[in-house]
PDB file of C-alpha atoms in Angstrom:
ATOM      1  CA  SER A 221      -4.491   4.767   2.927  1.00 44.00           C
ATOM      2  CA  GLN A 222      -1.036   6.205   3.416  1.00 49.00           C
ATOM      3  CA  GLN A 223       1.323   6.079   0.460  1.00 60.00           C
ATOM      4  CA  GLY A 224       4.417   6.574   2.583  1.00 69.00           C
ATOM      5  CA  GLU A 225       5.268   5.007   5.899  1.00 81.00           C
ATOM      6  CA  GLU A 226       8.064   6.322   8.067  1.00 84.00           C
ATOM      7  CA  ASP A 227      10.252   4.264  10.313  1.00 86.00           C
ATOM      8  CA  PRO A 228      10.839   4.528  13.206  1.00 92.00           C
ATOM      9  CA  GLN A 229       7.672   6.126  14.543  1.00 91.00           C
ATOM     10  CA  ALA A 230       9.685   7.798  17.292  1.00 94.00           C
ATOM     11  CA  LEU A 231      13.382   8.472  17.780  1.00 96.00           C
ATOM     12  CA  SER A 232      15.219   9.966  20.750  1.00 96.00           C
ATOM     13  CA  ILE A 233      18.874  10.950  20.483  1.00 96.00           C
ATOM     14  CA  GLN A 234      21.416  13.212  22.167  1.00 97.00           C
ATOM     15  CA  GLU A 235      22.483  16.531  20.731  1.00 97.00           C
ATOM     16  CA  GLY A 236      25.382  16.071  18.328  1.00 97.00           C
ATOM     17  CA  GLU A 237      24.324  12.590  17.223  1.00 97.00           C
ATOM     18  CA  ASN A 238      23.017  11.774  13.774  1.00 98.00           C
ATOM     19  CA  ALA A 239      19.362  10.938  13.188  1.00 97.00           C
ATOM     20  CA  THR A 240      18.190   8.660  10.400  1.00 97.00           C
ATOM     21  CA  MET A 241      14.579   8.279   9.350  1.00 96.00           C
ATOM     22  CA  ASN A 242      13.271   5.979   6.670  1.00 96.00           C
ATOM     23  CA  CYS A 243      10.285   6.167   4.377  1.00 94.00           C
ATOM     24  CA  SER A 244       8.764   3.411   2.291  1.00 94.00           C
ATOM     25  CA  TYR A 245       6.120   3.946  -0.362  1.00 91.00           C
ATOM     26  CA  LYS A 246       3.916   1.744  -2.475  1.00 88.00           C
ATOM     27  CA  THR A 247       3.533   3.085  -6.014  1.00 85.00           C
ATOM     28  CA  SER A 248       5.976   4.555  -8.500  1.00 85.00           C
ATOM     29  CA  ILE A 249       6.736   8.239  -8.027  1.00 86.00           C
ATOM     30  CA  ASN A 250       8.037  11.256  -9.866  1.00 86.00           C
ATOM     31  CA  ASN A 251       9.489  12.811  -6.749  1.00 89.00           C
ATOM     32  CA  LEU A 252       9.618  12.472  -2.978  1.00 92.00           C
ATOM     33  CA  GLN A 253       9.659  15.311  -0.480  1.00 93.00           C
ATOM     34  CA  TRP A 254      10.494  15.604   3.204  1.00 95.00           C
ATOM     35  CA  TYR A 255       8.742  18.028   5.548  1.00 96.00           C
ATOM     36  CA  ARG A 256       9.247  19.039   9.177  1.00 97.00           C
ATOM     37  CA  GLN A 257       6.457  19.895  11.596  1.00 95.00           C
ATOM     38  CA  ASN A 258       7.145  21.561  14.894  1.00 94.00           C
ATOM     39  CA  SER A 259       4.571  20.864  17.587  1.00 88.00           C
ATOM     40  CA  GLY A 260       1.294  22.600  16.823  1.00 81.00           C
ATOM     41  CA  ARG A 261       2.587  24.277  13.679  1.00 88.00           C
ATOM     42  CA  GLY A 262       2.277  23.864   9.935  1.00 90.00           C
ATOM     43  CA  LEU A 263       4.619  21.783   7.813  1.00 94.00           C
ATOM     44  CA  VAL A 264       7.807  23.229   6.423  1.00 95.00           C
ATOM     45  CA  HIS A 265       9.419  21.891   3.263  1.00 95.00           C
ATOM     46  CA  LEU A 266      12.930  20.503   3.741  1.00 97.00           C
ATOM     47  CA  ILE A 267      14.020  18.886   0.503  1.00 96.00           C
ATOM     48  CA  LEU A 268      12.717  17.374  -2.734  1.00 93.00           C
ATOM     49  CA  ILE A 269      14.404  14.504  -4.540  1.00 94.00           C
ATOM     50  CA  ARG A 270      13.366  13.440  -8.018  1.00 91.00           C
ATOM     51  CA  SER A 271      13.022   9.831  -9.113  1.00 91.00           C
ATOM     52  CA  ASN A 272      16.152  10.032 -11.280  1.00 93.00           C
ATOM     53  CA  GLU A 273      18.269  11.245  -8.342  1.00 95.00           C
ATOM     54  CA  ARG A 274      19.862   8.935  -5.795  1.00 97.00           C
ATOM     55  CA  GLU A 275      21.139  11.394  -3.214  1.00 98.00           C
ATOM     56  CA  LYS A 276      20.675  15.031  -2.342  1.00 97.00           C
ATOM     57  CA  HIS A 277      22.193  17.308   0.294  1.00 97.00           C
ATOM     58  CA  SER A 278      20.986  20.486   1.942  1.00 96.00           C
ATOM     59  CA  GLY A 279      23.046  21.803   4.834  1.00 97.00           C
ATOM     60  CA  ARG A 280      22.967  19.121   7.559  1.00 97.00           C
ATOM     61  CA  LEU A 281      20.362  17.110   5.654  1.00 98.00           C
ATOM     62  CA  ARG A 282      21.109  14.194   3.382  1.00 98.00           C
ATOM     63  CA  VAL A 283      18.345  12.389   1.526  1.00 98.00           C
ATOM     64  CA  THR A 284      18.703   9.166  -0.412  1.00 98.00           C
ATOM     65  CA  LEU A 285      16.214   7.540  -2.736  1.00 97.00           C
ATOM     66  CA  ASP A 286      16.128   3.929  -3.870  1.00 97.00           C
ATOM     67  CA  THR A 287      13.317   3.542  -6.399  1.00 94.00           C
ATOM     68  CA  SER A 288      13.969  -0.194  -6.784  1.00 95.00           C
ATOM     69  CA  LYS A 289      13.172  -0.666  -3.096  1.00 95.00           C
ATOM     70  CA  LYS A 290      10.594   2.132  -3.027  1.00 94.00           C
ATOM     71  CA  SER A 291      12.325   3.713  -0.074  1.00 95.00           C
ATOM     72  CA  SER A 292      14.002   6.912   1.015  1.00 96.00           C
ATOM     73  CA  SER A 293      15.999   7.970   4.035  1.00 97.00           C
ATOM     74  CA  LEU A 294      16.564  11.325   5.692  1.00 98.00           C
ATOM     75  CA  LEU A 295      19.777  11.814   7.642  1.00 98.00           C
ATOM     76  CA  ILE A 296      20.213  14.800   9.949  1.00 98.00           C
ATOM     77  CA  THR A 297      23.844  15.160  10.980  1.00 98.00           C
ATOM     78  CA  ALA A 298      25.083  16.770  14.189  1.00 98.00           C
ATOM     79  CA  SER A 299      21.560  17.141  15.525  1.00 97.00           C
ATOM     80  CA  ARG A 300      20.499  20.076  17.679  1.00 97.00           C
ATOM     81  CA  ALA A 301      17.707  20.485  20.203  1.00 96.00           C
ATOM     82  CA  ALA A 302      15.993  22.734  17.640  1.00 96.00           C
ATOM     83  CA  ASP A 303      15.673  19.717  15.313  1.00 97.00           C
ATOM     84  CA  THR A 304      13.080  18.268  17.682  1.00 97.00           C
ATOM     85  CA  ALA A 305       9.989  17.885  15.486  1.00 97.00           C
ATOM     86  CA  SER A 306       7.994  15.390  13.445  1.00 95.00           C
ATOM     87  CA  TYR A 307       9.330  14.541  10.009  1.00 96.00           C
ATOM     88  CA  PHE A 308       7.132  13.408   7.132  1.00 94.00           C
ATOM     89  CA  CYS A 309       7.834  12.063   3.715  1.00 94.00           C
ATOM     90  CA  ALA A 310       5.411  12.916   0.926  1.00 91.00           C
ATOM     91  CA  THR A 311       5.078  11.443  -2.535  1.00 88.00           C
ATOM     92  CA  ASP A 312       3.152  12.227  -5.695  1.00 80.00           C
ATOM     93  CA  GLY A 313       2.566   8.652  -6.751  1.00 60.00           C
ATOM     94  CA  THR A 314      -1.146   8.141  -6.195  1.00 54.00           C
ATOM     95  CA  GLY A 315      -2.447   9.326  -9.551  1.00 55.00           C
ATOM     96  CA  ARG A 316      -3.843  12.544  -8.105  1.00 56.00           C
ATOM     97  CA  ARG A 317      -2.078  15.830  -8.555  1.00 66.00           C
ATOM     98  CA  ALA A 318      -1.478  16.036  -4.829  1.00 76.00           C
ATOM     99  CA  LEU A 319       1.009  15.000  -2.210  1.00 84.00           C
ATOM    100  CA  THR A 320       0.367  11.920  -0.099  1.00 85.00           C
ATOM    101  CA  PHE A 321       1.959  11.932   3.335  1.00 88.00           C
ATOM    102  CA  GLY A 322       3.263   9.212   5.587  1.00 87.00           C
ATOM    103  CA  SER A 323       2.476   9.008   9.281  1.00 88.00           C
ATOM    104  CA  GLY A 324       5.736  10.643  10.339  1.00 92.00           C
ATOM    105  CA  THR A 325       8.708  10.126  12.635  1.00 94.00           C
ATOM    106  CA  ARG A 326       8.747  12.032  15.924  1.00 95.00           C
ATOM    107  CA  LEU A 327      12.327  13.078  16.643  1.00 97.00           C
ATOM    108  CA  GLN A 328      13.361  14.179  20.119  1.00 97.00           C
ATOM    109  CA  VAL A 329      16.861  15.642  20.473  1.00 97.00           C
ATOM    110  CA  GLN A 330      17.983  15.799  24.083  1.00 95.00           C
ATOM    111  CA  PRO A 331      20.251  18.747  24.947  1.00 91.00           C
TER     112      PRO A 331
ATOM    113  CA  ASN B  40       4.844  38.363   2.254  1.00 64.00           C
ATOM    114  CA  ALA B  41       2.280  36.539   4.424  1.00 79.00           C
ATOM    115  CA  GLY B  42       2.363  33.178   2.590  1.00 94.00           C
ATOM    116  CA  VAL B  43      -0.625  30.981   3.457  1.00 96.00           C
ATOM    117  CA  THR B  44      -3.034  32.372   6.032  1.00 97.00           C
ATOM    118  CA  GLN B  45      -5.678  30.287   7.745  1.00 97.00           C
ATOM    119  CA  THR B  46      -8.490  31.554   9.930  1.00 97.00           C
ATOM    120  CA  PRO B  47      -9.629  30.863  12.548  1.00 97.00           C
ATOM    121  CA  LYS B  48      -6.779  29.207  14.489  1.00 96.00           C
ATOM    122  CA  PHE B  49      -9.168  27.510  16.909  1.00 97.00           C
ATOM    123  CA  GLN B  50     -12.879  26.666  16.676  1.00 97.00           C
ATOM    124  CA  VAL B  51     -15.369  24.715  18.751  1.00 97.00           C
ATOM    125  CA  LEU B  52     -18.558  23.624  17.028  1.00 97.00           C
ATOM    126  CA  LYS B  53     -21.628  21.775  18.154  1.00 98.00           C
ATOM    127  CA  THR B  54     -22.700  18.696  16.248  1.00 98.00           C
ATOM    128  CA  GLY B  55     -24.790  19.710  13.259  1.00 97.00           C
ATOM    129  CA  GLN B  56     -23.436  23.236  12.959  1.00 97.00           C
ATOM    130  CA  SER B  57     -21.840  24.412   9.762  1.00 96.00           C
ATOM    131  CA  MET B  58     -18.832  26.648   9.296  1.00 96.00           C
ATOM    132  CA  THR B  59     -16.235  27.752   6.796  1.00 98.00           C
ATOM    133  CA  LEU B  60     -12.492  27.521   7.308  1.00 98.00           C
ATOM    134  CA  GLN B  61     -10.733  30.275   5.433  1.00 98.00           C
ATOM    135  CA  CYS B  62      -7.488  29.951   3.503  1.00 98.00           C
ATOM    136  CA  ALA B  63      -5.749  32.679   1.548  1.00 98.00           C
ATOM    137  CA  GLN B  64      -2.364  32.821  -0.176  1.00 97.00           C
ATOM    138  CA  ASP B  65      -0.545  35.790  -1.624  1.00 96.00           C
ATOM    139  CA  MET B  66       2.041  33.951  -3.739  1.00 94.00           C
ATOM    140  CA  ASN B  67      -0.112  33.676  -6.887  1.00 93.00           C
ATOM    141  CA  HIS B  68      -0.021  29.893  -6.617  1.00 92.00           C
ATOM    142  CA  GLU B  69      -2.314  27.946  -8.899  1.00 91.00           C
ATOM    143  CA  TYR B  70      -2.482  24.858  -6.732  1.00 91.00           C
ATOM    144  CA  MET B  71      -4.191  24.770  -3.322  1.00 93.00           C
ATOM    145  CA  SER B  72      -5.260  21.922  -1.102  1.00 93.00           C
ATOM    146  CA  TRP B  73      -6.849  21.051   2.236  1.00 96.00           C
ATOM    147  CA  TYR B  74      -5.594  18.322   4.564  1.00 95.00           C
ATOM    148  CA  ARG B  75      -6.683  17.054   7.925  1.00 96.00           C
ATOM    149  CA  GLN B  76      -4.308  15.685  10.529  1.00 95.00           C
ATOM    150  CA  ASP B  77      -5.477  13.387  13.284  1.00 92.00           C
ATOM    151  CA  PRO B  78      -3.359  12.482  16.336  1.00 84.00           C
ATOM    152  CA  GLY B  79      -0.346  10.350  15.493  1.00 76.00           C
ATOM    153  CA  MET B  80      -1.134  10.352  11.812  1.00 77.00           C
ATOM    154  CA  GLY B  81       0.080  12.053   8.715  1.00 83.00           C
ATOM    155  CA  LEU B  82      -1.966  14.416   6.622  1.00 90.00           C
ATOM    156  CA  ARG B  83      -4.904  13.155   4.600  1.00 92.00           C
ATOM    157  CA  LEU B  84      -6.062  15.059   1.545  1.00 91.00           C
ATOM    158  CA  ILE B  85      -9.648  16.371   1.657  1.00 95.00           C
ATOM    159  CA  HIS B  86      -9.991  18.474  -1.516  1.00 95.00           C
ATOM    160  CA  TYR B  87      -7.674  20.241  -3.872  1.00 92.00           C
ATOM    161  CA  SER B  88      -7.763  22.793  -6.667  1.00 92.00           C
ATOM    162  CA  VAL B  89      -5.442  23.264  -9.628  1.00 89.00           C
ATOM    163  CA  GLY B  90      -6.748  26.720 -10.435  1.00 90.00           C
ATOM    164  CA  ALA B  91      -9.678  29.095 -10.103  1.00 92.00           C
ATOM    165  CA  GLY B  92     -12.930  27.319 -10.898  1.00 94.00           C
ATOM    166  CA  ILE B  93     -11.402  23.828 -10.728  1.00 93.00           C
ATOM    167  CA  THR B  94     -11.661  21.559  -7.698  1.00 94.00           C
ATOM    168  CA  ASP B  95     -11.413  17.835  -7.115  1.00 92.00           C
ATOM    169  CA  GLN B  96     -11.849  15.365  -4.291  1.00 93.00           C
ATOM    170  CA  GLY B  97      -9.051  13.928  -2.262  1.00 90.00           C
ATOM    171  CA  GLU B  98      -8.887  10.906  -0.009  1.00 88.00           C
ATOM    172  CA  VAL B  99     -11.469  11.968   2.614  1.00 94.00           C
ATOM    173  CA  PRO B 100     -13.933  14.417   0.983  1.00 96.00           C
ATOM    174  CA  ASN B 101     -17.189  13.372   2.660  1.00 96.00           C
ATOM    175  CA  GLY B 102     -18.767  16.089   4.774  1.00 96.00           C
ATOM    176  CA  TYR B 103     -16.715  18.891   3.194  1.00 98.00           C
ATOM    177  CA  ASN B 104     -17.278  21.278   0.299  1.00 97.00           C
ATOM    178  CA  VAL B 105     -14.864  23.606  -1.445  1.00 98.00           C
ATOM    179  CA  SER B 106     -14.970  26.247  -4.128  1.00 96.00           C
ATOM    180  CA  ARG B 107     -12.270  28.313  -5.821  1.00 97.00           C
ATOM    181  CA  SER B 108     -13.602  31.544  -7.202  1.00 96.00           C
ATOM    182  CA  THR B 109     -10.255  33.369  -7.042  1.00 96.00           C
ATOM    183  CA  THR B 110      -6.615  32.328  -7.234  1.00 95.00           C
ATOM    184  CA  GLU B 111      -6.002  33.632  -3.709  1.00 96.00           C
ATOM    185  CA  ASP B 112      -8.788  31.982  -1.704  1.00 97.00           C
ATOM    186  CA  PHE B 113      -9.783  28.380  -1.100  1.00 98.00           C
ATOM    187  CA  PRO B 114     -12.396  28.067   1.665  1.00 98.00           C
ATOM    188  CA  LEU B 115     -13.381  24.720   3.175  1.00 98.00           C
ATOM    189  CA  ARG B 116     -16.976  24.322   4.283  1.00 98.00           C
ATOM    190  CA  LEU B 117     -18.185  21.838   6.847  1.00 97.00           C
ATOM    191  CA  LEU B 118     -21.815  21.187   6.006  1.00 92.00           C
ATOM    192  CA  SER B 119     -23.024  19.560   9.235  1.00 97.00           C
ATOM    193  CA  ALA B 120     -20.247  19.100  11.762  1.00 97.00           C
ATOM    194  CA  ALA B 121     -19.738  15.684  13.347  1.00 97.00           C
ATOM    195  CA  PRO B 122     -17.410  14.630  16.201  1.00 97.00           C
ATOM    196  CA  SER B 123     -15.425  12.594  13.649  1.00 96.00           C
ATOM    197  CA  GLN B 124     -14.405  15.892  12.044  1.00 97.00           C
ATOM    198  CA  THR B 125     -12.519  16.931  15.162  1.00 97.00           C
ATOM    199  CA  SER B 126      -9.033  17.417  13.760  1.00 97.00           C
ATOM    200  CA  VAL B 127      -6.385  19.921  12.794  1.00 97.00           C
ATOM    201  CA  TYR B 128      -6.922  21.283   9.293  1.00 98.00           C
ATOM    202  CA  PHE B 129      -4.106  22.529   7.093  1.00 97.00           C
ATOM    203  CA  CYS B 130      -4.295  24.479   3.885  1.00 97.00           C
ATOM    204  CA  ALA B 131      -1.383  24.349   1.450  1.00 94.00           C
ATOM    205  CA  SER B 132      -0.441  25.978  -1.821  1.00 93.00           C
ATOM    206  CA  SER B 133       2.214  25.398  -4.450  1.00 90.00           C
ATOM    207  CA  TYR B 134       3.329  27.005  -7.667  1.00 85.00           C
ATOM    208  CA  SER B 135       2.326  24.354 -10.123  1.00 73.00           C
ATOM    209  CA  GLY B 136      -0.626  22.044 -10.511  1.00 57.00           C
ATOM    210  CA  GLN B 137       1.615  19.051 -10.185  1.00 58.00           C
ATOM    211  CA  ALA B 138       2.900  17.667  -6.918  1.00 59.00           C
ATOM    212  CA  ASN B 139       6.474  18.266  -7.974  1.00 68.00           C
ATOM    213  CA  THR B 140       7.161  21.552  -6.288  1.00 80.00           C
ATOM    214  CA  GLU B 141       7.472  22.715  -2.719  1.00 88.00           C
ATOM    215  CA  ALA B 142       4.172  23.120  -0.861  1.00 90.00           C
ATOM    216  CA  PHE B 143       3.654  25.992   1.557  1.00 93.00           C
ATOM    217  CA  PHE B 144       1.432  25.320   4.545  1.00 95.00           C
ATOM    218  CA  GLY B 145      -0.684  27.500   6.759  1.00 96.00           C
ATOM    219  CA  GLN B 146      -0.432  27.269  10.537  1.00 95.00           C
ATOM    220  CA  GLY B 147      -3.549  25.157  10.836  1.00 96.00           C
ATOM    221  CA  THR B 148      -7.040  25.379  12.292  1.00 97.00           C
ATOM    222  CA  ARG B 149      -7.703  23.245  15.343  1.00 97.00           C
ATOM    223  CA  LEU B 150     -11.363  22.215  15.211  1.00 97.00           C
ATOM    224  CA  THR B 151     -13.263  20.493  17.992  1.00 97.00           C
ATOM    225  CA  VAL B 152     -16.795  19.223  17.415  1.00 97.00           C
ATOM    226  CA  VAL B 153     -18.746  18.470  20.589  1.00 97.00           C
TER     227      VAL B 153
END
């Protein structure tokens, strides 16, 4: 079963707009990570937020974490066509020493 | 610095055949793992290893074997391929044995079982 579930499953926006993706998870976590996957490629790490952090920034990325609601959001500001990809959240909260991934949000940025 | 290298990139197998997917990393990472990704889904953990000589099962281990004789290599063996194993397979590595550091992924092996 998936620990994290992203919402929406698919998102289409125009270049320059902001994109927000949400992730909900089931069990308590130590940290939550976001990854990007371009079509047919491996995953690339974007950002890690620890359970004692509420917000983290990296360039045009902003991640929030609400452990009381077991949810996180990823905001991409001023999106570009190159941001077109699938975005996954991953958590460590399953008791195994491994990441558990959600099903992802497919983002399409129209030029 | 090559990172995580997977071979082959593409493979077609007949039902019942066996094969080994190769994964190598040159970052001296202790932790390595194998995932499979099916269409429209996230990654599901098959097996993982927290160091040479130590492996453990993930979420979907049936039909797969692993071993870790060196820090660099973590091969995944399909014992008797089945159509249900048609998927894209990703190998990943990270610095620590805990899931609290960035994971580096290979480019994937696209496997089709006919």
